[in-house]
PDB file of N, CA and C and ligand atoms in Angstrom:
ATOM      1  N   UNK A 177      -8.125  -4.266  20.579  1.00  0.00           N
ATOM      2  CA  UNK A 177      -7.491  -3.916  19.287  1.00  0.00           C
ATOM      3  C   UNK A 177      -8.570  -3.389  18.339  1.00  0.00           C
ATOM      4  N   UNK A 178      -8.294  -2.251  17.755  1.00  0.00           N
ATOM      5  CA  UNK A 178      -9.308  -1.611  16.920  1.00  0.00           C
ATOM      6  C   UNK A 178      -9.496  -2.328  15.576  1.00  0.00           C
ATOM      7  N   UNK A 179      -8.392  -2.638  14.933  1.00  0.00           N
ATOM      8  CA  UNK A 179      -8.491  -3.263  13.607  1.00  0.00           C
ATOM      9  C   UNK A 179      -8.225  -4.753  13.711  1.00  0.00           C
ATOM     10  N   UNK A 180      -9.215  -5.536  13.278  1.00  0.00           N
ATOM     11  CA  UNK A 180      -9.122  -6.983  13.353  1.00  0.00           C
ATOM     12  C   UNK A 180      -8.501  -7.555  12.087  1.00  0.00           C
ATOM     13  N   UNK A 181      -7.745  -8.593  12.249  1.00  0.00           N
ATOM     14  CA  UNK A 181      -7.191  -9.320  11.105  1.00  0.00           C
ATOM     15  C   UNK A 181      -8.332  -9.885  10.255  1.00  0.00           C
ATOM     16  N   UNK A 182      -8.266  -9.647   8.943  1.00  0.00           N
ATOM     17  CA  UNK A 182      -9.321 -10.129   8.043  1.00  0.00           C
ATOM     18  C   UNK A 182      -9.025 -11.554   7.587  1.00  0.00           C
ATOM     19  N   UNK A 183     -10.090 -12.340   7.394  1.00  0.00           N
ATOM     20  CA  UNK A 183      -9.880 -13.700   6.879  1.00  0.00           C
ATOM     21  C   UNK A 183      -9.764 -13.665   5.346  1.00  0.00           C
ATOM     22  N   UNK A 184      -9.415 -14.816   4.778  1.00  0.00           N
ATOM     23  CA  UNK A 184      -9.119 -14.891   3.341  1.00  0.00           C
ATOM     24  C   UNK A 184     -10.299 -14.429   2.484  1.00  0.00           C
ATOM     25  N   UNK A 185     -11.511 -14.798   2.873  1.00  0.00           N
ATOM     26  CA  UNK A 185     -12.692 -14.435   2.084  1.00  0.00           C
ATOM     27  C   UNK A 185     -12.907 -12.926   2.108  1.00  0.00           C
ATOM     28  N   UNK A 186     -12.714 -12.312   3.272  1.00  0.00           N
ATOM     29  CA  UNK A 186     -12.880 -10.854   3.384  1.00  0.00           C
ATOM     30  C   UNK A 186     -11.817 -10.129   2.579  1.00  0.00           C
ATOM     31  N   UNK A 187     -10.590 -10.638   2.624  1.00  0.00           N
ATOM     32  CA  UNK A 187      -9.502 -10.011   1.857  1.00  0.00           C
ATOM     33  C   UNK A 187      -9.816 -10.098   0.362  1.00  0.00           C
ATOM     34  N   UNK A 188     -10.259 -11.267  -0.082  1.00  0.00           N
ATOM     35  CA  UNK A 188     -10.576 -11.448  -1.507  1.00  0.00           C
ATOM     36  C   UNK A 188     -11.694 -10.497  -1.928  1.00  0.00           C
ATOM     37  N   UNK A 189     -12.705 -10.338  -1.073  1.00  0.00           N
ATOM     38  CA  UNK A 189     -13.827  -9.448  -1.398  1.00  0.00           C
ATOM     39  C   UNK A 189     -13.347  -8.000  -1.515  1.00  0.00           C
ATOM     40  N   UNK A 190     -12.511  -7.585  -0.583  1.00  0.00           N
ATOM     41  CA  UNK A 190     -12.008  -6.206  -0.610  1.00  0.00           C
ATOM     42  C   UNK A 190     -11.067  -5.992  -1.799  1.00  0.00           C
ATOM     43  N   UNK A 191     -10.255  -7.017  -2.106  1.00  0.00           N
ATOM     44  CA  UNK A 191      -9.313  -6.900  -3.230  1.00  0.00           C
ATOM     45  C   UNK A 191     -10.045  -6.724  -4.549  1.00  0.00           C
ATOM     46  N   UNK A 192     -11.218  -7.341  -4.665  1.00  0.00           N
ATOM     47  CA  UNK A 192     -11.963  -7.279  -5.930  1.00  0.00           C
ATOM     48  C   UNK A 192     -12.433  -5.854  -6.230  1.00  0.00           C
ATOM     49  N   UNK A 193     -12.410  -4.985  -5.202  1.00  0.00           N
ATOM     50  CA  UNK A 193     -12.814  -3.584  -5.411  1.00  0.00           C
ATOM     51  C   UNK A 193     -11.630  -2.715  -5.838  1.00  0.00           C
ATOM     52  N   UNK A 194     -10.431  -3.290  -5.815  1.00  0.00           N
ATOM     53  CA  UNK A 194      -9.217  -2.516  -6.126  1.00  0.00           C
ATOM     54  C   UNK A 194      -8.572  -3.004  -7.415  1.00  0.00           C
ATOM     55  N   UNK A 195      -7.695  -2.187  -7.966  1.00  0.00           N
ATOM     56  CA  UNK A 195      -6.992  -2.559  -9.191  1.00  0.00           C
ATOM     57  C   UNK A 195      -5.581  -3.064  -8.896  1.00  0.00           C
ATOM     58  N   UNK A 196      -5.333  -4.312  -9.301  1.00  0.00           N
ATOM     59  CA  UNK A 196      -3.967  -4.849  -9.351  1.00  0.00           C
ATOM     60  C   UNK A 196      -3.325  -5.168  -8.006  1.00  0.00           C
ATOM     61  N   UNK A 197      -4.074  -5.088  -6.938  1.00  0.00           N
ATOM     62  CA  UNK A 197      -3.539  -5.539  -5.657  1.00  0.00           C
ATOM     63  C   UNK A 197      -3.753  -7.044  -5.563  1.00  0.00           C
ATOM     64  N   UNK A 198      -2.762  -7.762  -5.040  1.00  0.00           N
ATOM     65  CA  UNK A 198      -2.872  -9.210  -4.908  1.00  0.00           C
ATOM     66  C   UNK A 198      -2.538  -9.621  -3.470  1.00  0.00           C
ATOM     67  N   UNK A 199      -2.881 -10.852  -3.165  1.00  0.00           N
ATOM     68  CA  UNK A 199      -2.560 -11.396  -1.849  1.00  0.00           C
ATOM     69  C   UNK A 199      -1.102 -11.834  -1.821  1.00  0.00           C
ATOM     70  N   UNK A 200      -0.402 -11.511  -0.756  1.00  0.00           N
ATOM     71  CA  UNK A 200       0.978 -11.950  -0.590  1.00  0.00           C
ATOM     72  C   UNK A 200       1.170 -12.609   0.762  1.00  0.00           C
ATOM     73  N   UNK A 201       2.324 -13.140   0.945  1.00  0.00           N
ATOM     74  CA  UNK A 201       2.693 -13.770   2.232  1.00  0.00           C
ATOM     75  C   UNK A 201       1.608 -14.711   2.745  1.00  0.00           C
ATOM     76  N   UNK A 202       1.108 -15.518   1.823  1.00  0.00           N
ATOM     77  CA  UNK A 202       0.113 -16.542   2.173  1.00  0.00           C
ATOM     78  C   UNK A 202      -1.072 -15.962   2.947  1.00  0.00           C
ATOM     79  N   UNK A 203      -1.544 -14.813   2.469  1.00  0.00           N
ATOM     80  CA  UNK A 203      -2.728 -14.208   3.088  1.00  0.00           C
ATOM     81  C   UNK A 203      -2.398 -13.189   4.165  1.00  0.00           C
ATOM     82  N   UNK A 204      -1.107 -13.024   4.429  1.00  0.00           N
ATOM     83  CA  UNK A 204      -0.700 -12.114   5.500  1.00  0.00           C
ATOM     84  C   UNK A 204      -0.426 -10.694   5.050  1.00  0.00           C
ATOM     85  N   UNK A 205      -0.565 -10.442   3.746  1.00  0.00           N
ATOM     86  CA  UNK A 205      -0.272  -9.099   3.228  1.00  0.00           C
ATOM     87  C   UNK A 205      -0.978  -8.898   1.897  1.00  0.00           C
ATOM     88  N   UNK A 206      -1.071  -7.640   1.483  1.00  0.00           N
ATOM     89  CA  UNK A 206      -1.501  -7.346   0.115  1.00  0.00           C
ATOM     90  C   UNK A 206      -0.352  -6.604  -0.574  1.00  0.00           C
ATOM     91  N   UNK A 207      -0.238  -6.820  -1.871  1.00  0.00           N
ATOM     92  CA  UNK A 207       0.920  -6.322  -2.606  1.00  0.00           C
ATOM     93  C   UNK A 207       0.521  -5.689  -3.937  1.00  0.00           C
ATOM     94  N   UNK A 208       1.328  -4.743  -4.366  1.00  0.00           N
ATOM     95  CA  UNK A 208       1.131  -4.169  -5.701  1.00  0.00           C
ATOM     96  C   UNK A 208       2.456  -3.593  -6.207  1.00  0.00           C
ATOM     97  N   UNK A 209       2.667  -3.738  -7.496  1.00  0.00           N
ATOM     98  CA  UNK A 209       3.798  -3.065  -8.142  1.00  0.00           C
ATOM     99  C   UNK A 209       3.296  -1.825  -8.864  1.00  0.00           C
ATOM    100  N   UNK A 210       3.772  -0.673  -8.470  1.00  0.00           N
ATOM    101  CA  UNK A 210       3.459   0.586  -9.147  1.00  0.00           C
ATOM    102  C   UNK A 210       4.583   0.911 -10.121  1.00  0.00           C
ATOM    103  N   UNK A 211       4.205   1.318 -11.333  1.00  0.00           N
ATOM    104  CA  UNK A 211       5.204   1.676 -12.346  1.00  0.00           C
ATOM    105  C   UNK A 211       4.942   3.102 -12.810  1.00  0.00           C
ATOM    106  N   UNK A 212       5.985   3.904 -12.824  1.00  0.00           N
ATOM    107  CA  UNK A 212       5.843   5.315 -13.194  1.00  0.00           C
ATOM    108  C   UNK A 212       6.666   5.636 -14.436  1.00  0.00           C
ATOM    109  N   UNK A 213       6.568   6.874 -14.869  1.00  0.00           N
ATOM    110  CA  UNK A 213       7.271   7.289 -16.078  1.00  0.00           C
ATOM    111  C   UNK A 213       8.785   7.349 -15.855  1.00  0.00           C
ATOM    112  N   UNK A 214       9.151   7.777 -14.658  1.00  0.00           N
ATOM    113  CA  UNK A 214      10.575   7.938 -14.360  1.00  0.00           C
ATOM    114  C   UNK A 214      10.770   7.976 -12.840  1.00  0.00           C
ATOM    115  N   UNK A 215      11.985   8.138 -12.413  1.00  0.00           N
ATOM    116  CA  UNK A 215      12.295   8.126 -10.983  1.00  0.00           C
ATOM    117  C   UNK A 215      11.655   9.302 -10.256  1.00  0.00           C
ATOM    118  N   UNK A 216      11.609  10.445 -10.914  1.00  0.00           N
ATOM    119  CA  UNK A 216      11.001  11.624 -10.286  1.00  0.00           C
ATOM    120  C   UNK A 216       9.541  11.354  -9.895  1.00  0.00           C
ATOM    121  N   UNK A 217       8.795  10.732 -10.823  1.00  0.00           N
ATOM    122  CA  UNK A 217       7.390  10.398 -10.553  1.00  0.00           C
ATOM    123  C   UNK A 217       7.288   9.364  -9.434  1.00  0.00           C
ATOM    124  N   UNK A 218       8.155   8.363  -9.491  1.00  0.00           N
ATOM    125  CA  UNK A 218       8.125   7.305  -8.473  1.00  0.00           C
ATOM    126  C   UNK A 218       8.423   7.891  -7.096  1.00  0.00           C
ATOM    127  N   UNK A 219       9.396   8.768  -7.031  1.00  0.00           N
ATOM    128  CA  UNK A 219       9.776   9.322  -5.732  1.00  0.00           C
ATOM    129  C   UNK A 219       8.742  10.338  -5.248  1.00  0.00           C
ATOM    130  N   UNK A 220       8.101  11.049  -6.173  1.00  0.00           N
ATOM    131  CA  UNK A 220       7.010  11.946  -5.807  1.00  0.00           C
ATOM    132  C   UNK A 220       5.862  11.162  -5.179  1.00  0.00           C
ATOM    133  N   UNK A 221       5.559  10.028  -5.789  1.00  0.00           N
ATOM    134  CA  UNK A 221       4.534   9.117  -5.248  1.00  0.00           C
ATOM    135  C   UNK A 221       4.914   8.672  -3.833  1.00  0.00           C
ATOM    136  N   UNK A 222       6.161   8.283  -3.661  1.00  0.00           N
ATOM    137  CA  UNK A 222       6.604   7.807  -2.338  1.00  0.00           C
ATOM    138  C   UNK A 222       6.529   8.928  -1.303  1.00  0.00           C
ATOM    139  N   UNK A 223       6.873  10.124  -1.711  1.00  0.00           N
ATOM    140  CA  UNK A 223       6.817  11.263  -0.788  1.00  0.00           C
ATOM    141  C   UNK A 223       5.389  11.522  -0.339  1.00  0.00           C
ATOM    142  N   UNK A 224       4.479  11.529  -1.311  1.00  0.00           N
ATOM    143  CA  UNK A 224       3.072  11.765  -0.987  1.00  0.00           C
ATOM    144  C   UNK A 224       2.528  10.654  -0.092  1.00  0.00           C
ATOM    145  N   UNK A 225       2.873   9.419  -0.415  1.00  0.00           N
ATOM    146  CA  UNK A 225       2.393   8.277   0.378  1.00  0.00           C
ATOM    147  C   UNK A 225       3.000   8.278   1.777  1.00  0.00           C
ATOM    148  N   UNK A 226       4.238   8.697   1.882  1.00  0.00           N
ATOM    149  CA  UNK A 226       4.892   8.724   3.196  1.00  0.00           C
ATOM    150  C   UNK A 226       4.148   9.680   4.125  1.00  0.00           C
ATOM    151  N   UNK A 227       3.732  10.829   3.606  1.00  0.00           N
ATOM    152  CA  UNK A 227       3.012  11.804   4.428  1.00  0.00           C
ATOM    153  C   UNK A 227       1.626  11.280   4.797  1.00  0.00           C
ATOM    154  N   UNK A 228       0.959  10.623   3.835  1.00  0.00           N
ATOM    155  CA  UNK A 228      -0.367  10.040   4.099  1.00  0.00           C
ATOM    156  C   UNK A 228      -0.242   8.917   5.128  1.00  0.00           C
ATOM    157  N   UNK A 229       0.796   8.106   5.002  1.00  0.00           N
ATOM    158  CA  UNK A 229       1.004   6.977   5.921  1.00  0.00           C
ATOM    159  C   UNK A 229       1.258   7.484   7.339  1.00  0.00           C
ATOM    160  N   UNK A 230       1.996   8.552   7.435  1.00  0.00           N
ATOM    161  CA  UNK A 230       2.298   9.123   8.753  1.00  0.00           C
ATOM    162  C   UNK A 230       1.028   9.648   9.411  1.00  0.00           C
ATOM    163  N   UNK A 231       0.165  10.291   8.631  1.00  0.00           N
ATOM    164  CA  UNK A 231      -1.124  10.780   9.159  1.00  0.00           C
ATOM    165  C   UNK A 231      -1.991   9.619   9.637  1.00  0.00           C
ATOM    166  N   UNK A 232      -1.956   8.534   8.868  1.00  0.00           N
ATOM    167  CA  UNK A 232      -2.763   7.350   9.183  1.00  0.00           C
ATOM    168  C   UNK A 232      -2.118   6.527  10.298  1.00  0.00           C
ATOM    169  N   UNK A 233      -0.871   6.823  10.597  1.00  0.00           N
ATOM    170  CA  UNK A 233      -0.046   6.008  11.511  1.00  0.00           C
ATOM    171  C   UNK A 233      -0.050   4.547  11.073  1.00  0.00           C
ATOM    172  N   UNK A 234       0.087   4.382   9.765  1.00  0.00           N
ATOM    173  CA  UNK A 234       0.140   3.032   9.195  1.00  0.00           C
ATOM    174  C   UNK A 234       1.101   3.095   8.014  1.00  0.00           C
ATOM    175  N   UNK A 235       2.117   2.253   8.042  1.00  0.00           N
ATOM    176  CA  UNK A 235       3.253   2.467   7.145  1.00  0.00           C
ATOM    177  C   UNK A 235       3.480   1.310   6.176  1.00  0.00           C
ATOM    178  N   UNK A 236       3.802   1.646   4.950  1.00  0.00           N
ATOM    179  CA  UNK A 236       4.036   0.593   3.950  1.00  0.00           C
ATOM    180  C   UNK A 236       5.435  -0.016   4.079  1.00  0.00           C
ATOM    181  N   UNK A 237       5.551  -1.236   3.608  1.00  0.00           N
ATOM    182  CA  UNK A 237       6.862  -1.798   3.307  1.00  0.00           C
ATOM    183  C   UNK A 237       6.981  -1.603   1.807  1.00  0.00           C
ATOM    184  N   UNK A 238       8.094  -1.069   1.355  1.00  0.00           N
ATOM    185  CA  UNK A 238       8.208  -0.836  -0.081  1.00  0.00           C
ATOM    186  C   UNK A 238       9.656  -0.903  -0.534  1.00  0.00           C
ATOM    187  N   UNK A 239       9.777  -1.132  -1.823  1.00  0.00           N
ATOM    188  CA  UNK A 239      11.088  -1.330  -2.421  1.00  0.00           C
ATOM    189  C   UNK A 239      11.093  -0.601  -3.764  1.00  0.00           C
ATOM    190  N   UNK A 240      11.985   0.333  -3.893  1.00  0.00           N
ATOM    191  CA  UNK A 240      12.027   1.154  -5.110  1.00  0.00           C
ATOM    192  C   UNK A 240      13.290   0.888  -5.909  1.00  0.00           C
ATOM    193  N   UNK A 241      13.100   0.632  -7.194  1.00  0.00           N
ATOM    194  CA  UNK A 241      14.210   0.626  -8.135  1.00  0.00           C
ATOM    195  C   UNK A 241      13.794   1.501  -9.316  1.00  0.00           C
ATOM    196  N   UNK A 242      14.512   2.594  -9.503  1.00  0.00           N
ATOM    197  CA  UNK A 242      14.238   3.512 -10.614  1.00  0.00           C
ATOM    198  C   UNK A 242      12.767   3.928 -10.641  1.00  0.00           C
ATOM    199  N   UNK A 243      11.977   3.471 -11.612  1.00  0.00           N
ATOM    200  CA  UNK A 243      10.610   3.965 -11.730  1.00  0.00           C
ATOM    201  C   UNK A 243       9.560   2.977 -11.227  1.00  0.00           C
ATOM    202  N   UNK A 244      10.018   1.943 -10.574  1.00  0.00           N
ATOM    203  CA  UNK A 244       9.074   0.968 -10.014  1.00  0.00           C
ATOM    204  C   UNK A 244       9.093   1.020  -8.491  1.00  0.00           C
ATOM    205  N   UNK A 245       7.903   0.838  -7.905  1.00  0.00           N
ATOM    206  CA  UNK A 245       7.790   0.769  -6.446  1.00  0.00           C
ATOM    207  C   UNK A 245       6.962  -0.463  -6.098  1.00  0.00           C
ATOM    208  N   UNK A 246       7.579  -1.433  -5.453  1.00  0.00           N
ATOM    209  CA  UNK A 246       6.870  -2.625  -4.988  1.00  0.00           C
ATOM    210  C   UNK A 246       6.414  -2.387  -3.559  1.00  0.00           C
ATOM    211  N   UNK A 247       5.101  -2.512  -3.361  1.00  0.00           N
ATOM    212  CA  UNK A 247       4.515  -2.192  -2.057  1.00  0.00           C
ATOM    213  C   UNK A 247       3.918  -3.448  -1.418  1.00  0.00           C
ATOM    214  N   UNK A 248       4.189  -3.624  -0.147  1.00  0.00           N
ATOM    215  CA  UNK A 248       3.564  -4.682   0.651  1.00  0.00           C
ATOM    216  C   UNK A 248       2.902  -4.023   1.853  1.00  0.00           C
ATOM    217  N   UNK A 249       1.619  -4.334   2.048  1.00  0.00           N
ATOM    218  CA  UNK A 249       0.897  -3.768   3.185  1.00  0.00           C
ATOM    219  C   UNK A 249       0.432  -4.878   4.116  1.00  0.00           C
ATOM    220  N   UNK A 250       0.728  -4.702   5.376  1.00  0.00           N
ATOM    221  CA  UNK A 250       0.297  -5.641   6.408  1.00  0.00           C
ATOM    222  C   UNK A 250       0.202  -4.867   7.705  1.00  0.00           C
ATOM    223  N   UNK A 251      -0.575  -5.370   8.629  1.00  0.00           N
ATOM    224  CA  UNK A 251      -0.701  -4.696   9.927  1.00  0.00           C
ATOM    225  C   UNK A 251       0.063  -5.506  10.958  1.00  0.00           C
ATOM    226  N   UNK A 252       1.205  -4.998  11.347  1.00  0.00           N
ATOM    227  CA  UNK A 252       2.096  -5.760  12.227  1.00  0.00           C
ATOM    228  C   UNK A 252       1.410  -6.094  13.554  1.00  0.00           C
ATOM    229  N   UNK A 253       0.684  -5.109  14.084  1.00  0.00           N
ATOM    230  CA  UNK A 253       0.070  -5.315  15.404  1.00  0.00           C
ATOM    231  C   UNK A 253      -1.017  -6.395  15.370  1.00  0.00           C
ATOM    232  N   UNK A 254      -1.614  -6.612  14.183  1.00  0.00           N
ATOM    233  CA  UNK A 254      -2.668  -7.630  14.067  1.00  0.00           C
ATOM    234  C   UNK A 254      -2.118  -8.939  13.499  1.00  0.00           C
ATOM    235  N   UNK A 255      -0.906  -8.906  12.984  1.00  0.00           N
ATOM    236  CA  UNK A 255      -0.321 -10.110  12.406  1.00  0.00           C
ATOM    237  C   UNK A 255      -0.979 -10.526  11.110  1.00  0.00           C
ATOM    238  N   UNK A 256      -1.446  -9.553  10.336  1.00  0.00           N
ATOM    239  CA  UNK A 256      -2.077  -9.888   9.060  1.00  0.00           C
ATOM    240  C   UNK A 256      -2.678  -8.658   8.413  1.00  0.00           C
ATOM    241  N   UNK A 257      -3.624  -8.894   7.507  1.00  0.00           N
ATOM    242  CA  UNK A 257      -4.247  -7.798   6.766  1.00  0.00           C
ATOM    243  C   UNK A 257      -5.484  -7.300   7.523  1.00  0.00           C
ATOM    244  N   UNK A 258      -5.591  -5.987   7.654  1.00  0.00           N
ATOM    245  CA  UNK A 258      -6.771  -5.380   8.285  1.00  0.00           C
ATOM    246  C   UNK A 258      -7.328  -4.295   7.356  1.00  0.00           C
ATOM    247  N   UNK A 259      -8.419  -3.715   7.789  1.00  0.00           N
ATOM    248  CA  UNK A 259      -9.047  -2.639   7.014  1.00  0.00           C
ATOM    249  C   UNK A 259      -8.083  -1.460   6.843  1.00  0.00           C
ATOM    250  N   UNK A 260      -7.178  -1.282   7.784  1.00  0.00           N
ATOM    251  CA  UNK A 260      -6.184  -0.203   7.677  1.00  0.00           C
ATOM    252  C   UNK A 260      -5.324  -0.347   6.427  1.00  0.00           C
ATOM    253  N   UNK A 261      -4.988  -1.595   6.084  1.00  0.00           N
ATOM    254  CA  UNK A 261      -4.186  -1.831   4.876  1.00  0.00           C
ATOM    255  C   UNK A 261      -4.960  -1.397   3.629  1.00  0.00           C
ATOM    256  N   UNK A 262      -6.268  -1.634   3.657  1.00  0.00           N
ATOM    257  CA  UNK A 262      -7.072  -1.219   2.511  1.00  0.00           C
ATOM    258  C   UNK A 262      -7.221   0.301   2.450  1.00  0.00           C
ATOM    259  N   UNK A 263      -7.298   0.936   3.612  1.00  0.00           N
ATOM    260  CA  UNK A 263      -7.328   2.412   3.621  1.00  0.00           C
ATOM    261  C   UNK A 263      -6.065   2.967   2.970  1.00  0.00           C
ATOM    262  N   UNK A 264      -4.924   2.406   3.359  1.00  0.00           N
ATOM    263  CA  UNK A 264      -3.663   2.889   2.804  1.00  0.00           C
ATOM    264  C   UNK A 264      -3.555   2.536   1.315  1.00  0.00           C
ATOM    265  N   UNK A 265      -4.047   1.352   0.936  1.00  0.00           N
ATOM    266  CA  UNK A 265      -4.012   0.944  -0.475  1.00  0.00           C
ATOM    267  C   UNK A 265      -4.788   1.940  -1.339  1.00  0.00           C
ATOM    268  N   UNK A 266      -5.963   2.360  -0.854  1.00  0.00           N
ATOM    269  CA  UNK A 266      -6.779   3.314  -1.610  1.00  0.00           C
ATOM    270  C   UNK A 266      -6.061   4.655  -1.728  1.00  0.00           C
ATOM    271  N   UNK A 267      -5.444   5.097  -0.633  1.00  0.00           N
ATOM    272  CA  UNK A 267      -4.680   6.352  -0.673  1.00  0.00           C
ATOM    273  C   UNK A 267      -3.518   6.263  -1.669  1.00  0.00           C
ATOM    274  N   UNK A 268      -2.865   5.103  -1.691  1.00  0.00           N
ATOM    275  CA  UNK A 268      -1.730   4.931  -2.605  1.00  0.00           C
ATOM    276  C   UNK A 268      -2.197   4.912  -4.055  1.00  0.00           C
ATOM    277  N   UNK A 269      -3.332   4.272  -4.304  1.00  0.00           N
ATOM    278  CA  UNK A 269      -3.882   4.270  -5.665  1.00  0.00           C
ATOM    279  C   UNK A 269      -4.242   5.690  -6.104  1.00  0.00           C
ATOM    280  N   UNK A 270      -4.790   6.467  -5.167  1.00  0.00           N
ATOM    281  CA  UNK A 270      -5.158   7.852  -5.514  1.00  0.00           C
ATOM    282  C   UNK A 270      -3.893   8.663  -5.802  1.00  0.00           C
ATOM    283  N   UNK A 271      -2.854   8.479  -5.009  1.00  0.00           N
ATOM    284  CA  UNK A 271      -1.595   9.192  -5.233  1.00  0.00           C
ATOM    285  C   UNK A 271      -1.006   8.814  -6.599  1.00  0.00           C
ATOM    286  N   UNK A 272      -1.061   7.535  -6.926  1.00  0.00           N
ATOM    287  CA  UNK A 272      -0.507   7.065  -8.208  1.00  0.00           C
ATOM    288  C   UNK A 272      -1.300   7.629  -9.378  1.00  0.00           C
ATOM    289  N   UNK A 273      -2.614   7.752  -9.194  1.00  0.00           N
ATOM    290  CA  UNK A 273      -3.456   8.248 -10.299  1.00  0.00           C
ATOM    291  C   UNK A 273      -3.205   9.734 -10.560  1.00  0.00           C
ATOM    292  N   UNK A 274      -2.647  10.410  -9.546  1.00  0.00           N
ATOM    293  CA  UNK A 274      -2.268  11.814  -9.758  1.00  0.00           C
ATOM    294  C   UNK A 274      -0.912  11.920 -10.471  1.00  0.00           C
ATOM    295  N   UNK A 275      -0.314  10.777 -10.736  1.00  0.00           N
ATOM    296  CA  UNK A 275       0.893  10.770 -11.548  1.00  0.00           C
ATOM    297  C   UNK A 275       2.189  10.672 -10.775  1.00  0.00           C
ATOM    298  N   UNK A 276       2.102  10.598  -9.457  1.00  0.00           N
ATOM    299  CA  UNK A 276       3.284  10.424  -8.624  1.00  0.00           C
ATOM    300  C   UNK A 276       4.005  11.721  -8.366  1.00  0.00           C
TER     301      UNK A 276
HETATM  302  C1  H2B B1326       2.913   2.995  17.681  1.00  0.00           C
HETATM  303  C2  H2B B1326       2.396   2.981  16.258  1.00  0.00           C
HETATM  304  O1  H2B B1326       1.059   3.390  16.247  1.00  0.00           O
HETATM  305  C3  H2B B1326       2.491   1.593  15.662  1.00  0.00           C
HETATM  306  O2  H2B B1326       3.788   1.097  15.801  1.00  0.00           O
HETATM  307  C4  H2B B1326       2.024   1.557  14.218  1.00  0.00           C
HETATM  308  C5  H2B B1326       2.939   2.313  13.269  1.00  0.00           C
HETATM  309  N1  H2B B1326       2.794   1.886  11.892  1.00  0.00           N
HETATM  310  C6  H2B B1326       2.352   0.646  11.581  1.00  0.00           C
HETATM  311  N2  H2B B1326       2.361   0.234  10.321  1.00  0.00           N
HETATM  312  C7  H2B B1326       1.981  -0.981   9.991  1.00  0.00           C
HETATM  313  N3  H2B B1326       2.012  -1.372   8.711  1.00  0.00           N
HETATM  314  N4  H2B B1326       1.547  -1.848  10.932  1.00  0.00           N
HETATM  315  C8  H2B B1326       1.483  -1.527  12.228  1.00  0.00           C
HETATM  316  O3  H2B B1326       1.065  -2.349  13.066  1.00  0.00           O
HETATM  317  C9  H2B B1326       1.903  -0.215  12.601  1.00  0.00           C
HETATM  318  N5  H2B B1326       1.849   0.194  13.851  1.00  0.00           N
END
């Protein structure tokens, strides 16, 4: 397996480099709520992230209501959080900073 499940200390260290991502599912996932100006921005963000996720072959769990997008990242094949989740988290933060 290429990507190893990270332990709690490694997840905490990596999270400290990011904005507003938190630990979820008792250490089994990382989570963030993205808030946009309106639905158009939120859906633009999701579209951009969907294409990035497909390229990475790593996909978010997410829930959208109007201008909010709740994201949960976990690596199913590893049964927890791996470096891949952080790669996708950084891509999602970059997409959000472009305004969605
Ligand atoms: C076959 C394909 O590479 C796998 O099913 C990928 C697809 N996207 C994935 N996404 C996530 N979040 N976790 C995975 O383990 C995963 N596996």
